[in-house]
XYZ file of N, CA and C in Angstrom:
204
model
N 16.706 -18.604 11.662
C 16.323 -19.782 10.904
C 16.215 -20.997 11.822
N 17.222 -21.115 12.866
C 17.220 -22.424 13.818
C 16.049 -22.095 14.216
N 15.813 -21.041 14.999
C 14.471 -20.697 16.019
C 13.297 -21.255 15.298
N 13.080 -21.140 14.340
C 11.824 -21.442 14.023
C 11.473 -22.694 13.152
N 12.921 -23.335 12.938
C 13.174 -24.582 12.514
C 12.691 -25.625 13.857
N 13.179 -25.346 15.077
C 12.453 -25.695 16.634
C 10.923 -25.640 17.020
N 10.412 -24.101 16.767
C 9.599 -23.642 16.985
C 8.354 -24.690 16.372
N 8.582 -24.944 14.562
C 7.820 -25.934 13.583
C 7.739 -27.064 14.240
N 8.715 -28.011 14.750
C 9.363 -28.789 14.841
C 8.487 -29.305 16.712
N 8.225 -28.434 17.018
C 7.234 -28.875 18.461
C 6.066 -28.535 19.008
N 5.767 -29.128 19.418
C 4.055 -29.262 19.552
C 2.990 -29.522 18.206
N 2.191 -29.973 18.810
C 1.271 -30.404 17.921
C 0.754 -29.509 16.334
N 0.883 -30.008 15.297
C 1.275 -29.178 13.980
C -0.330 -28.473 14.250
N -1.806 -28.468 15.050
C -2.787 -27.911 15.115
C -2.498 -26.668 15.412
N -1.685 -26.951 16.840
C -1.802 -25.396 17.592
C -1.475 -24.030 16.548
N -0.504 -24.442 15.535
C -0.081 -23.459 14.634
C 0.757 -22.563 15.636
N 2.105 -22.332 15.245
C 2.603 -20.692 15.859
C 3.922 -20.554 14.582
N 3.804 -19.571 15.140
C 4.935 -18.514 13.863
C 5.409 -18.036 14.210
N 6.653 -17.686 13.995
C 7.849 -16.405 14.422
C 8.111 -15.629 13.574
N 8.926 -15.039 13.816
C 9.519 -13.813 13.032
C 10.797 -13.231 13.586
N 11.972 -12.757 13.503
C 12.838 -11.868 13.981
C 13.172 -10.869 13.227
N 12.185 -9.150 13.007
C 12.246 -8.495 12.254
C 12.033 -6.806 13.201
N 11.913 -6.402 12.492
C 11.640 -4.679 12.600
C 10.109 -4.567 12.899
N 9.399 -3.989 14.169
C 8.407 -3.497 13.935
C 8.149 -2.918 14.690
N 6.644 -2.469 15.270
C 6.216 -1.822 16.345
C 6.016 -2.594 17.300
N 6.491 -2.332 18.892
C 6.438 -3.125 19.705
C 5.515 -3.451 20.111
N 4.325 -2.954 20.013
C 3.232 -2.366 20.900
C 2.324 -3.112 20.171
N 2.350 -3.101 18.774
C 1.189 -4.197 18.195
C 2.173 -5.088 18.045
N 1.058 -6.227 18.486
C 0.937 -7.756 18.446
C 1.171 -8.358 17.138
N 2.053 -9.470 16.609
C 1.959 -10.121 15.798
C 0.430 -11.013 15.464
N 0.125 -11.370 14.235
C -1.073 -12.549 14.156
C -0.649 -13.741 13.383
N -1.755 -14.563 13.418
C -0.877 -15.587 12.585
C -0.781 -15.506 11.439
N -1.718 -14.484 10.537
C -1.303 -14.060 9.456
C -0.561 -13.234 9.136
N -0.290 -12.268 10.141
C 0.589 -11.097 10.089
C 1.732 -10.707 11.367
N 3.078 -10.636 10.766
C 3.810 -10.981 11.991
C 4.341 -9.317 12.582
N 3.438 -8.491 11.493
C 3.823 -7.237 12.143
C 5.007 -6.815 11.781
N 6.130 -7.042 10.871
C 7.219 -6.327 10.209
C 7.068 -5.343 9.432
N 7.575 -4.249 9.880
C 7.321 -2.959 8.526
C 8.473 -2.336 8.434
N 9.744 -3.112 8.358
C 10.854 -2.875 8.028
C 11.463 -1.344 9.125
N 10.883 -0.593 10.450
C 10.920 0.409 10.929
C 10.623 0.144 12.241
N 11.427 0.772 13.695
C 11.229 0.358 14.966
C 12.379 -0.863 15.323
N 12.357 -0.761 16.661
C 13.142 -2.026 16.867
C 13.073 -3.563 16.931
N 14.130 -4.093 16.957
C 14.074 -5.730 16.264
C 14.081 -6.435 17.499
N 12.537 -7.205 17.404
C 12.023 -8.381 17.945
C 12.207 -8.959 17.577
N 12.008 -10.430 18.594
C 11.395 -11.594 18.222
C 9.863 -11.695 18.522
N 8.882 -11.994 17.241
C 7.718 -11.940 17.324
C 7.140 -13.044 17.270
N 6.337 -13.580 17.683
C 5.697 -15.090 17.784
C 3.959 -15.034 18.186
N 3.380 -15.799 17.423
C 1.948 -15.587 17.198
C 2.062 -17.368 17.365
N 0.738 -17.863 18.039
C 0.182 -19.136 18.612
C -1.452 -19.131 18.178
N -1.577 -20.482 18.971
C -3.082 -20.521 18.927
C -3.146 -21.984 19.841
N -4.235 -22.060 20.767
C -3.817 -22.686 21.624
C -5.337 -23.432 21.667
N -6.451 -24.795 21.975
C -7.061 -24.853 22.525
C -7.467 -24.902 23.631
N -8.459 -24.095 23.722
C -9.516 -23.777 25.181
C -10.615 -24.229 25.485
N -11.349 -25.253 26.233
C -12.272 -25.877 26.081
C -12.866 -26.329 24.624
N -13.937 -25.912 24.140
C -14.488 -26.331 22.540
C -13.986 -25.273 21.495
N -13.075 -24.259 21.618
C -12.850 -23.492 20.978
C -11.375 -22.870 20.873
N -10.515 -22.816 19.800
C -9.159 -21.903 19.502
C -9.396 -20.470 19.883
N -7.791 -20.531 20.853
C -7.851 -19.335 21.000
C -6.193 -18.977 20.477
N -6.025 -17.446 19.673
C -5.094 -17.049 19.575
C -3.985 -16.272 20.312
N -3.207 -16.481 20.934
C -2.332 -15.267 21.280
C -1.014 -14.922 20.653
N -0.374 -13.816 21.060
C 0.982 -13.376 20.648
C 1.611 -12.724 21.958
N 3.233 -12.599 21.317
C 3.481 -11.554 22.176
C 5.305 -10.965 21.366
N 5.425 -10.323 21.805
C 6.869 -9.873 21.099
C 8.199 -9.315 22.530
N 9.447 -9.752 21.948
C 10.274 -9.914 22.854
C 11.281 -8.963 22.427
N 11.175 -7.600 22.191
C 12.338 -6.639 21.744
C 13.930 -7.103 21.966
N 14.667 -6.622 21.458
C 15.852 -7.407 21.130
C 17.012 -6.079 21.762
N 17.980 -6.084 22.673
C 18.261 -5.320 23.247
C 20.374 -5.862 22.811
N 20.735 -4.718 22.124
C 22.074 -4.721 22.159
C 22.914 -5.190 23.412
């Protein structure tokens, strides 16, 4: 809840990014509509952006598996 209370909380409200700390597949990418939780697999932190690039948004993600 803090994390993404931070996360909201900086940079410009355009860029848009999202988190998540849930269950999923590591391997696919979160989006900004979809953060990729299917309750199965191990627990990331998932985070989806969007960044401008010259005249045009670009999106990325990436996920940070969560290790006991």
């Amino acid at each position: 809840s803090r994390f993404k209370q931070i996360l909201r909380a900086s940079g410009n409200p355009a860029e848009r990014a999202r988190a998540a700390v849930c269950r999923g597949d590591v391997k696919n990418k979160p989006t900004l509509h979809a953060p990729g939780c299917d309750g199965s697999g191990p627990l990331a932190i998932r985070v989806a952006w969007r960044s401008r690039r010259g005249q045009g948004w670009q999106e990325h993600a990436d996920v940070w598996p969560l290790r006991p």
